Coordinates of C-alpha atoms in Angstrom, one line a residue:
M910 CA 69.7 135.7 72.5
T911 CA 70.2 138.9 74.6
Q912 CA 73.1 140.8 76.2
D913 CA 72.3 138.8 79.6
D914 CA 70.9 135.6 78.8
P915 CA 72.9 133.3 81.0
R916 CA 74.1 130.7 78.7
A917 CA 75.6 132.9 76.2
L918 CA 77.0 134.0 79.0
L919 CA 78.1 131.2 79.8
M920 CA 79.9 130.6 77.1
Q921 CA 81.4 134.0 77.2
A922 CA 82.6 132.8 81.2
F923 CA 84.3 129.3 80.0
A924 CA 86.0 131.3 77.2
A925 CA 87.5 133.4 79.4
E926 CA 88.2 130.5 81.3
H927 CA 90.8 129.5 79.2
A928 CA 91.9 131.5 78.2
G929 CA 93.2 132.7 81.5
E930 CA 91.2 135.2 82.2
G931 CA 90.1 134.1 85.5
A932 CA 87.6 137.3 86.8
R933 CA 86.8 138.3 83.9
A934 CA 85.1 134.4 83.2
R935 CA 84.3 134.6 86.9
E936 CA 81.8 138.1 86.6
L937 CA 80.4 137.0 84.0
A938 CA 79.1 133.4 85.2
A939 CA 78.1 136.3 88.3
R940 CA 76.0 137.8 85.4
A941 CA 74.5 134.1 84.1
H942 CA 73.5 133.0 87.9
A943 CA 72.3 136.6 88.7
A944 CA 69.3 136.3 84.9
A945 CA 69.0 132.9 86.1
P946 CA 69.3 132.0 90.0
D947 CA 66.8 128.4 89.7
L948 CA 68.4 127.5 87.1
P949 CA 70.5 124.6 88.5
A950 CA 73.5 124.2 85.3
V951 CA 73.8 128.2 85.8
I952 CA 74.2 127.7 89.4
A953 CA 77.0 124.7 88.6
A954 CA 78.6 125.9 86.2
R955 CA 79.1 129.0 88.6
A956 CA 80.6 127.0 90.9
I957 CA 82.5 125.4 89.1
L958 CA 84.5 128.3 87.7
L959 CA 84.3 129.6 92.1
A960 CA 85.7 125.8 93.3
S961 CA 89.5 127.2 92.6
T962 CA 89.5 130.2 94.7
D963 CA 86.2 130.6 96.7
P964 CA 85.7 126.5 97.5
P965 CA 82.0 128.1 100.6
T966 CA 80.5 129.5 97.4
A967 CA 81.4 126.9 95.6
E968 CA 79.8 125.0 98.2
A969 CA 76.5 126.5 98.9
L970 CA 76.1 127.0 95.0
G971 CA 77.5 122.9 95.0
R972 CA 73.8 122.2 97.7
R973 CA 72.2 124.4 96.0
V974 CA 71.9 122.7 93.3
V975 CA 71.3 119.3 94.6
D976 CA 68.5 121.0 96.4
L977 CA 66.6 122.3 93.4
D978 CA 67.5 118.5 90.9
P979 CA 67.9 116.0 93.5
G980 CA 68.4 113.6 91.1
N981 CA 71.0 116.3 89.0
A982 CA 74.6 113.3 90.0
G983 CA 77.1 115.2 88.8
A984 CA 76.0 118.1 91.7
Y985 CA 77.4 115.0 94.1
S986 CA 80.3 114.3 92.3
F987 CA 81.0 117.8 92.5
L988 CA 80.5 118.8 96.3
A989 CA 83.0 115.4 97.3
A990 CA 86.2 116.1 94.6
L991 CA 84.8 119.7 96.7
F992 CA 85.3 118.7 100.3
A993 CA 88.4 115.7 99.7
P994 CA 91.0 118.5 100.0
L995 CA 89.2 120.6 102.9
R996 CA 90.2 117.9 105.6
R997 CA 86.4 118.4 106.4
D998 CA 86.2 114.8 106.1
V999 CA 83.5 114.2 109.4
E1000 CA 81.2 116.8 107.9
A1001 CA 81.1 115.5 104.4
A1002 CA 80.8 112.4 105.6
A1003 CA 77.6 113.3 107.2
L1004 CA 76.7 115.5 103.8
F1005 CA 76.6 112.4 102.1
E1006 CA 74.6 110.8 104.5
S1007 CA 71.7 112.8 104.5
F1008 CA 71.2 112.9 100.8
A1009 CA 71.6 109.0 100.9
A1010 CA 68.6 109.4 102.8
R1011 CA 66.9 110.7 99.8
D1012 CA 65.1 109.4 97.3
L1013 CA 66.9 108.8 94.5
P1014 CA 67.3 108.4 91.2
E1015 CA 70.0 105.4 90.4
A1016 CA 72.7 107.0 89.2
A1017 CA 72.6 109.6 92.0
R1018 CA 72.7 107.8 94.4
R1019 CA 75.1 105.2 93.6
T1020 CA 77.2 109.0 92.9
V1021 CA 76.5 109.5 96.7
L1022 CA 77.0 106.6 98.0
I1023 CA 80.4 105.7 96.6
A1024 CA 81.3 109.3 98.7
L1025 CA 79.9 107.9 101.4
A1026 CA 82.1 105.4 101.1
G1027 CA 85.4 106.8 100.4
F1028 CA 84.1 109.9 103.1
R1029 CA 83.8 107.2 105.3
N1030 CA 87.0 105.6 105.3
R1031 CA 89.8 109.0 106.2
I1032 CA 87.2 109.4 109.1
G1033 CA 88.2 105.8 110.7
D1034 CA 84.7 104.0 109.8
A1035 CA 86.2 101.3 107.9
A1036 CA 83.1 98.9 109.2
G1037 CA 80.9 102.2 107.7
A1038 CA 82.5 102.4 104.3
L1039 CA 81.6 98.4 104.6
A1040 CA 78.2 98.5 104.7
V1041 CA 77.9 100.9 102.3
F1042 CA 80.0 99.2 99.1
D1043 CA 78.1 96.4 100.6
A1044 CA 74.5 98.9 99.9
L1045 CA 76.5 99.4 96.0
G1046 CA 77.5 95.6 95.2
P1047 CA 80.5 93.8 93.3
T1048 CA 82.0 96.7 90.6
D1049 CA 84.2 96.9 87.6
D1050 CA 86.2 99.7 88.6
P1051 CA 89.2 99.2 90.2
A1052 CA 89.7 102.7 92.1
L1053 CA 86.3 102.2 93.6
E1054 CA 87.3 98.4 94.5
H1055 CA 90.9 99.5 96.1
Q1056 CA 88.8 101.6 98.9
R1057 CA 85.9 98.3 99.5
L1058 CA 89.8 96.5 99.8
I1059 CA 90.8 99.6 102.7
A1060 CA 88.5 99.1 103.9
A1061 CA 87.7 95.7 105.0
L1062 CA 91.6 95.9 106.0
Y1063 CA 90.9 97.9 108.3
A1064 CA 87.5 96.6 109.6
R1065 CA 88.8 93.4 111.3
D1066 CA 92.1 91.8 112.4
H1067 CA 93.0 89.7 109.9
D1068 CA 95.3 86.8 108.9
D1069 CA 97.0 86.3 106.0
R1070 CA 95.2 83.9 104.8
A1071 CA 92.5 86.0 104.8
V1072 CA 93.6 89.7 103.9
I1073 CA 95.2 87.3 100.5
E1074 CA 91.2 86.4 99.7
I1075 CA 90.4 90.4 99.5
K1076 CA 93.0 90.8 97.8
R1077 CA 92.8 88.4 95.5
R1078 CA 88.0 89.5 95.9
F1079 CA 91.1 93.6 94.5
D1080 CA 92.3 91.7 91.5
A1081 CA 89.8 90.1 90.1
V1082 CA 88.6 93.4 88.3
D1083 CA 92.5 94.3 87.4
P1084 CA 93.6 92.7 84.1
A1085 CA 94.6 89.4 84.3
P1086 CA 98.6 89.3 85.2
R1087 CA 100.0 89.0 81.6
P1088 CA 102.8 85.0 80.5
R1089 CA 106.6 86.0 82.2
P1090 CA 107.9 87.2 79.3
P1091 CA 110.7 84.1 78.4
P1092 CA 114.2 85.0 80.8
G1093 CA 117.5 87.0 79.3
A1094 CA 120.9 86.6 78.6
R1095 CA 122.1 86.9 81.7
R1096 CA 123.6 90.3 82.4
A1097 CA 126.8 90.9 84.2
R1098 CA 125.3 93.8 86.5
P1099 CA 121.8 93.7 86.4
R1100 CA 119.5 96.2 86.2
I1101 CA 117.7 96.6 89.5
G1102 CA 114.6 99.2 89.9
F1103 CA 112.1 100.9 92.5
A1104 CA 109.4 102.5 92.5
G1105 CA 107.2 103.9 94.1
S1106 CA 104.8 106.1 95.5
D1107 CA 107.1 107.6 98.2
L1108 CA 110.5 107.8 97.0
G1109 CA 110.1 111.0 97.1
A1110 CA 109.1 112.1 100.1
P1111 CA 111.1 112.2 103.2
N1112 CA 109.0 110.9 106.3
Y1113 CA 109.5 107.2 103.5
M1114 CA 112.3 108.2 102.6
A1115 CA 114.5 108.2 106.6
L1116 CA 113.4 104.3 106.8
F1117 CA 114.7 103.3 102.4
A1118 CA 117.4 106.0 102.0
P1119 CA 119.5 103.4 104.4
L1120 CA 119.7 100.6 102.4
L1121 CA 120.0 102.3 99.2
A1122 CA 122.8 103.6 99.9
A1123 CA 124.1 100.7 101.5
L1124 CA 123.4 98.9 97.9
D1125 CA 127.2 97.3 96.9
R1126 CA 126.3 98.8 93.8
A1127 CA 130.1 97.6 91.7
R1128 CA 126.9 94.6 91.3
Y1129 CA 124.3 96.3 89.9
D1130 CA 122.5 98.7 88.2
V1131 CA 119.7 101.1 90.4
V1132 CA 116.6 102.4 89.0
V1133 CA 114.7 104.7 91.2
I1134 CA 111.2 105.4 89.8
A1135 CA 109.2 107.5 91.7
L1136 CA 105.1 107.7 91.0
G1137 CA 104.8 110.7 92.6
P1138 CA 106.4 113.8 93.8
I1139 CA 109.5 113.9 94.9
H1140 CA 110.9 116.5 97.5
G1141 CA 114.3 118.9 97.0
A1142 CA 115.4 116.8 99.4
V1143 CA 115.1 113.4 98.6
R1144 CA 116.4 114.5 94.9
A1145 CA 119.4 116.4 96.2
W1146 CA 120.2 113.2 98.2
Y1147 CA 119.2 110.6 94.6
L1148 CA 121.9 113.2 93.0
A1149 CA 124.8 112.7 95.9
R1150 CA 125.1 109.3 95.4
G1151 CA 125.1 109.2 91.3
I1152 CA 120.9 107.9 91.0
V1153 CA 119.2 110.3 88.6
P1154 CA 114.9 109.2 89.7
I1155 CA 112.6 108.6 86.7
Q1156 CA 109.7 110.9 88.3
T1157 CA 106.3 110.2 86.0
G1158 CA 103.1 111.4 85.7
D1159 CA 102.0 108.4 83.8
A1160 CA 100.9 106.5 88.2
A1161 CA 96.4 107.0 86.9
D1162 CA 97.0 105.1 84.0
P1163 CA 98.4 101.4 84.8
D1164 CA 99.7 100.4 81.2
A1165 CA 101.2 103.7 80.4
L1166 CA 102.8 103.9 83.9
A1167 CA 104.2 99.3 82.6
A1168 CA 105.0 101.1 79.6
R1169 CA 107.7 103.3 81.3
I1170 CA 108.9 100.8 84.1
A1171 CA 109.5 98.3 81.0
A1172 CA 111.9 101.0 78.8
C1173 CA 114.1 100.7 81.9
D1174 CA 114.7 97.2 81.0
L1175 CA 114.4 95.9 84.4
D1176 CA 115.5 92.4 85.1
V1177 CA 114.0 93.1 88.8
L1178 CA 111.4 95.4 89.4
V1179 CA 110.4 95.6 94.0
E1180 CA 107.3 97.6 93.9
M1181 CA 107.2 99.3 97.1
D1182 CA 103.2 101.0 97.2
D1183 CA 102.0 96.3 97.4
V1184 CA 98.7 96.7 97.8
L1185 CA 98.5 100.3 99.7
G1186 CA 98.9 101.3 96.7
R1187 CA 96.6 100.3 93.8
K1188 CA 98.5 101.7 90.8
G1189 CA 101.4 100.5 91.6
R1190 CA 100.7 96.7 91.8
A1191 CA 98.7 97.3 88.6
A1192 CA 101.0 98.3 86.1
V1193 CA 103.1 95.4 88.3
R1194 CA 100.1 93.0 87.0
R1195 CA 101.3 93.8 83.0
R1196 CA 105.2 92.5 83.6
P1197 CA 107.0 95.1 82.8
A1198 CA 110.1 93.0 84.1
R1199 CA 111.9 90.4 83.9
A1200 CA 111.1 89.7 87.5
H1201 CA 108.8 91.3 90.4
A1202 CA 108.7 91.4 94.1
A1203 CA 106.6 92.9 96.6
W1204 CA 108.2 95.2 99.1
F1205 CA 107.9 97.6 102.2
N1206 CA 104.0 98.6 102.8
M1207 CA 104.4 95.1 104.4
T1208 CA 101.0 93.9 104.3
G1209 CA 101.5 90.4 104.6
P1210 CA 101.9 87.5 100.1
A1211 CA 100.4 89.0 97.2
G1212 CA 99.1 86.4 96.9
D1213 CA 99.6 87.6 92.9
P1214 CA 101.2 85.2 90.5
A1215 CA 102.2 89.0 88.8
Y1216 CA 104.2 88.8 91.7
D1217 CA 107.7 86.4 92.3
A1218 CA 108.6 86.8 96.1
S1219 CA 107.3 89.1 98.5
I1220 CA 110.5 90.6 100.7
G1221 CA 109.8 92.1 104.4
N1222 CA 110.9 92.1 107.8
A1223 CA 110.7 88.2 109.7
A1224 CA 108.7 89.9 112.6
L1225 CA 106.3 90.5 110.3
Y1226 CA 106.3 86.7 108.4
P1227 CA 106.3 84.0 110.9
D1228 CA 105.0 81.9 108.9
T1229 CA 105.9 81.4 105.4
S1230 CA 103.8 78.6 104.8
V1231 CA 101.1 80.9 103.8
F1232 CA 103.3 82.5 100.2
A1233 CA 102.8 81.0 97.5
E1234 CA 105.7 83.8 96.3
R1235 CA 109.3 83.0 97.4
C1236 CA 108.8 85.7 101.0
V1237 CA 112.8 87.1 101.4
R1238 CA 112.8 87.5 105.3
L1239 CA 115.2 90.4 106.4
P1240 CA 115.7 90.6 109.9
D1241 CA 114.2 91.3 112.4
D1242 CA 116.4 93.3 114.7
A1243 CA 118.2 95.8 112.4
F1244 CA 116.3 100.1 113.2
V1245 CA 117.6 101.0 110.0
Y1246 CA 116.2 105.3 109.7
D1247 CA 117.9 107.5 108.9
P1248 CA 115.8 110.9 108.3
E1249 CA 118.8 113.4 107.7
F1250 CA 118.5 115.1 104.2
G1251 CA 121.2 118.0 105.0
A1252 CA 119.5 120.6 105.9
L1253 CA 116.4 118.8 106.6
G1254 CA 115.4 117.3 108.9
P1255 CA 113.6 116.1 112.5
P1256 CA 114.0 118.9 115.9
P1257 CA 116.0 117.6 118.3
P1258 CA 114.6 114.8 121.1
S1259 CA 112.4 117.2 123.6
P1260 CA 112.3 116.6 128.1
A1261 CA 109.4 113.7 128.3
P1262 CA 106.7 115.3 129.8
C1263 CA 105.9 113.2 133.3
E1264 CA 110.1 114.9 134.3
T1265 CA 108.9 117.4 136.0
G1266 CA 105.9 114.8 137.4
A1267 CA 103.4 115.5 135.7
P1268 CA 100.6 112.9 134.4
V1269 CA 101.7 110.1 131.9
T1270 CA 100.8 111.1 128.1
F1271 CA 99.6 108.4 125.9
G1272 CA 99.4 109.8 121.8
A1273 CA 99.2 109.1 119.0
L1274 CA 100.5 111.1 116.3
A1275 CA 98.6 108.6 113.8
Q1276 CA 96.1 109.5 109.9
P1277 CA 92.3 109.8 111.3
Y1278 CA 91.4 106.4 108.5
K1279 CA 93.6 104.5 110.9
I1280 CA 91.9 105.3 113.3
G1281 CA 89.0 102.1 113.3
A1282 CA 86.0 101.3 116.2
L1283 CA 89.1 98.2 117.0
C1284 CA 91.9 101.3 117.3
L1285 CA 89.6 103.2 119.5
D1286 CA 88.8 99.8 122.0
L1287 CA 92.4 99.2 122.3
W1288 CA 92.9 103.0 123.7
A1289 CA 90.6 103.5 125.6
G1290 CA 90.7 100.1 127.4
A1291 CA 94.5 101.5 127.6
L1292 CA 93.3 104.1 129.3
R1293 CA 91.1 102.9 131.7
A1294 CA 93.4 101.2 133.0
A1295 CA 95.4 104.3 134.3
P1296 CA 93.0 106.7 135.2
S1297 CA 95.0 108.4 136.2
A1298 CA 97.2 109.5 131.8
R1299 CA 96.2 111.9 129.5
F1300 CA 95.7 111.1 126.2
H1301 CA 97.2 113.8 123.2
L1302 CA 95.9 113.0 119.7
A1303 CA 97.2 114.8 116.4
N1304 CA 97.4 114.7 113.0
A1305 CA 96.0 117.0 110.5
A1306 CA 92.5 116.7 110.9
M1307 CA 92.0 117.9 113.8
A1308 CA 91.7 121.3 112.4
E1309 CA 88.1 120.3 111.6
A1310 CA 85.3 120.9 114.8
A1311 CA 83.8 117.8 113.7
A1312 CA 86.4 115.5 113.4
R1313 CA 87.6 116.9 117.2
T1314 CA 84.3 116.5 118.3
R1315 CA 84.7 113.8 117.0
F1316 CA 87.0 112.0 118.7
V1317 CA 85.5 113.3 122.2
R1318 CA 82.6 111.6 121.7
E1319 CA 83.5 108.4 120.5
M1320 CA 86.0 108.2 123.6
A1321 CA 83.8 110.2 126.1
A1322 CA 81.3 106.5 124.4
R1323 CA 84.3 103.7 126.0
G1324 CA 84.6 105.3 129.3
V1325 CA 87.4 108.0 128.7
D1326 CA 86.8 111.3 130.4
P1327 CA 86.7 114.0 127.9
A1328 CA 89.1 116.2 130.3
R1329 CA 91.3 114.1 129.7
L1330 CA 91.8 113.9 126.1
S1331 CA 93.5 116.8 124.2
T1332 CA 93.9 117.3 120.6
G1333 CA 96.2 118.8 118.2
V1334 CA 96.9 120.0 114.1
A1335 CA 99.9 118.1 112.7
S1336 CA 101.0 118.5 109.4
G1337 CA 103.7 119.0 107.6
W1338 CA 107.8 116.3 107.8
P1339 CA 108.7 117.6 110.4
G1340 CA 107.6 119.5 111.3
Y1341 CA 104.5 117.5 112.9
L1342 CA 106.9 115.5 114.6
A1343 CA 106.6 118.4 117.3
E1344 CA 103.8 117.5 118.2
Y1345 CA 105.6 114.2 120.4
A1346 CA 106.8 117.0 122.9
R1347 CA 103.6 116.7 124.7
I1348 CA 102.8 113.1 124.2
D1349 CA 105.3 110.4 126.7
L1350 CA 104.7 107.1 125.1
A1351 CA 103.3 106.4 121.8
F1352 CA 99.6 104.2 121.1
A1353 CA 100.4 102.5 117.5
T1354 CA 96.7 101.8 115.8
F1355 CA 95.4 98.6 115.1
P1356 CA 94.7 96.3 113.2
V1357 CA 97.3 98.4 110.5
A1358 CA 100.0 100.0 112.5
G1359 CA 101.5 102.1 111.3
G1360 CA 106.1 101.4 110.2
T1361 CA 106.9 104.5 109.5
T1362 CA 105.4 107.2 112.6
M1363 CA 106.3 103.6 114.6
F1364 CA 110.3 104.5 114.0
E1365 CA 109.4 109.0 113.5
A1366 CA 108.1 108.1 117.3
A1367 CA 111.3 105.8 118.3
Y1368 CA 114.0 108.6 116.8
Q1369 CA 112.2 112.0 119.1
G1370 CA 113.3 109.5 121.5
V1371 CA 109.4 108.4 122.0
P1372 CA 108.6 104.5 122.6
T1373 CA 105.4 102.8 121.3
L1374 CA 103.2 100.2 122.3
S1375 CA 101.5 97.6 120.6
A1376 CA 98.8 94.7 120.3
R1377 CA 100.2 92.0 118.1
G1378 CA 97.4 90.9 115.7
H1379 CA 97.2 88.8 113.2
H1380 CA 98.3 89.6 109.5
A1381 CA 101.8 91.6 109.0
L1382 CA 100.4 94.6 108.6
A1383 CA 99.2 94.0 112.5
R1384 CA 103.0 92.8 113.7
I1385 CA 105.1 96.3 113.1
G1386 CA 105.2 96.3 116.4
D1387 CA 107.2 93.2 117.2
W1388 CA 109.7 94.4 114.4
L1389 CA 110.4 98.2 117.0
A1390 CA 110.1 96.0 119.7
R1391 CA 113.0 94.0 118.4
A1392 CA 114.6 96.7 117.2
V1393 CA 115.0 99.1 119.9
D1394 CA 116.0 96.0 121.8
A1395 CA 112.3 97.1 123.8
P1396 CA 110.7 93.3 124.3
W1397 CA 109.0 95.5 127.1
L1398 CA 106.6 97.5 123.5
A1399 CA 105.8 94.6 121.9
C1400 CA 101.6 93.1 123.8
A1401 CA 100.5 90.0 123.1
D1402 CA 96.7 91.5 122.5
A1403 CA 94.2 94.6 124.1
G1404 CA 94.7 93.0 127.8
E1405 CA 97.9 93.1 128.2
F1406 CA 98.4 96.1 126.1
A1407 CA 96.2 98.0 129.4
A1408 CA 98.4 96.1 131.7
R1409 CA 101.5 97.5 130.1
A1410 CA 100.5 101.4 130.0
A1411 CA 99.0 101.5 133.3
Q1412 CA 102.1 100.0 134.6
L1413 CA 104.2 103.0 132.0
A1414 CA 102.1 105.3 134.3
A1415 CA 102.8 104.4 136.7
D1416 CA 106.1 104.5 136.9
P1417 CA 107.4 106.0 133.5
A1418 CA 111.7 105.7 134.1
P1419 CA 112.0 103.8 131.0
L1420 CA 110.0 106.1 129.1
I1421 CA 112.7 109.7 130.6
A1422 CA 115.7 106.9 129.9
A1423 CA 114.2 106.2 126.6
R1424 CA 114.1 109.9 126.4
R1425 CA 117.2 111.0 126.8
T1426 CA 119.1 108.1 125.4
W1427 CA 117.7 106.8 121.3
R1428 CA 118.7 109.1 119.3
D1429 CA 122.1 109.0 120.1
G1430 CA 121.9 104.9 119.8
L1431 CA 119.3 104.9 117.3
R1432 CA 121.8 106.5 114.6
A1433 CA 124.9 104.6 116.0
K1434 CA 122.7 101.1 115.1
S1435 CA 121.0 102.2 112.0
A1436 CA 124.4 102.9 111.0
R1437 CA 125.4 99.1 111.7
D1438 CA 122.7 97.2 111.2
A1439 CA 121.4 99.3 107.7
P1440 CA 124.5 97.5 105.6
R1441 CA 123.9 93.9 107.1
V1442 CA 120.3 94.5 105.9
A1443 CA 121.2 96.0 102.3
G1444 CA 123.3 92.9 102.1
A1445 CA 120.7 90.6 103.1
L1446 CA 118.0 92.3 99.5
A1447 CA 120.7 92.8 97.4
E1448 CA 121.6 88.9 97.8
A1449 CA 117.8 88.2 97.0
L1450 CA 117.1 90.6 93.8
L1451 CA 120.7 89.3 92.9
D1452 CA 119.5 84.9 92.6
L1453 CA 116.0 87.0 91.0
A1454 CA 117.9 88.9 88.5
G1455 CA 119.2 85.6 88.4
Q1456 CA 116.9 83.1 87.8
G1457 CA 113.4 86.0 86.0
A1458 CA 111.9 83.4 88.8
P1459 CA 111.9 81.7 91.8

C-alpha cells in the first residue's frame, strides 16, 4: 500500500477515532477522500467521522454517496439518522420522498420507505405515513410496528374498540404474554412499582408528583423505575421524600428491562407509558411483576391479557364495557398538578394579550406530530368562524423554515389568511411556557389531545378549548373542563368548537378572568384533590396486590 492509499488511511482514521483522537481521525479521512474523491465507501466513511462535529458536511457527503451509489441502503440509513436530531423534519420528509421516487433495489427501497414513514409521522402527516406502511406491508419489527400504530392513532378519530384492534396488531409482533405467575404470600406491606419513560421529566412529573406525595406509604412500599433521564430537580424531589428512583439503561431491551423490574420483586407494576411508549409495554408482556396495570398515557383499554387493570380519569372512560381488564376510574373533577420543583418552576401568568383591546389570539404549544389534517381542519374552522382572531403556534420545530412554511401553507389551503398567523420557537421546560404570553385561548389538538399541555396552559391561566372525539385520548378536554370547572371549554364536535371560539373572540371576559385567577385557585384545588385521588388509586392498587389479578 502507498502512503496515500485511501483504505489504509481510513483504517488509520478509525483507529484514531477509537483512541479518542477525533481531529487526527478527521484529517486522515479527508486525505483518504482527496485520494479517492468518487469512491462511495471512502465518502461514506468520512461522513460517519464528521457526523457529530460537522453535520452539514456529513450531510453533503451522504447525499453524494446516494447519488454515486443509489442502491446503498446504508447511506440512506445514515442520512435518516443524521436528520433525526436536527429538527429539519419537513426537509427530511421531502428528501426521502425524492429518494422513494427512484428505482431502487429492494433493500434500499425499504430503508428509504421506513425513514420516510418516520419523518411523515413527525411532521403530522399520519395519513401519509400510513400510506408508506401499506407499501411496506406487515413486518416483524416491533419498533417499526410501533410507528405504524402511532400513525393509525393520529390519522383518524377511532373509537375505543378500534384502538384496541390497532394495539392488538402491534402486539402481534411481540412475544405472547407469559403466563401469570402464581400468587405469592400476601405481604403486610405490598411493593408497588411505577415505571415510565418520563418519570424523571419535570413537565410530566408535575401531574404525578402530587399523587405520589399524597400516597399513604405507611401501607406499602413504593418503587420508581425511570426508563429515561432524571432531571436533577426531580431527583432531589424524590430523595427529599425518601424515594430512591431506579434509572435503568435497559429500556431498549425488553428482556433486560423485564429482568430489572422483576428484581424489584413487585406485587403490582403500574406501567405509565402504555401503548404510546413501546418500551414499557413490551416489558410488561414478559410479566415481571405479580400484577400489572396501565396508567397515565390514557389510550383507553389495554387490549392485552398481560394487563390486569387500566387506570384513568373517569371522563376518559365513559363506557367500561370495552374493557377486558379491570377498569379503575379515578375522580373526573380533580385537578392534580404541581410543577414547582424547588427553584425550578413555570413563569408567573402574564396578562392576557386581548386585555389591551387587541384581537383575541388563539394558539397552541403542540408538537407537529399531533397537528395532522384533522387537527388543522378543526383549527381552521374556528378561525374562519372568528375572522378577527389571530393564531400563534409555538414549538421547537418552528425553528425550521420549511416547517413554518408548511404550517402557513396548510392553513391558507383551509381558508385562513397567512397574515393572521404567527409562529414561535418553544423548547425546554419551563422556558417554553413563556409563549403563553402571546395566547389568549389555547386550542387542543385532535384527534389525540395533549393532557400535559392542557394542564400546563391552565396553570398559566390559559384555558384550552377542545373538541370531543371517540376514544380516551380524544376526551382529555372533558377531563380538564370538569377539573377547572369550566364546562364551556369542552365541545361536542367541530361545529360547537368553531361557535365557541367565535363567542370567546367576541367576548373574551372569561379568558381575562382565567388569566387573573386560575393559578391561585388551581394551586389550592390541587392541594385538596391530590389526597382524594391518591386514596382512590391506593385502594385499587392494594386490591390488585392482594389478589394478583382481577
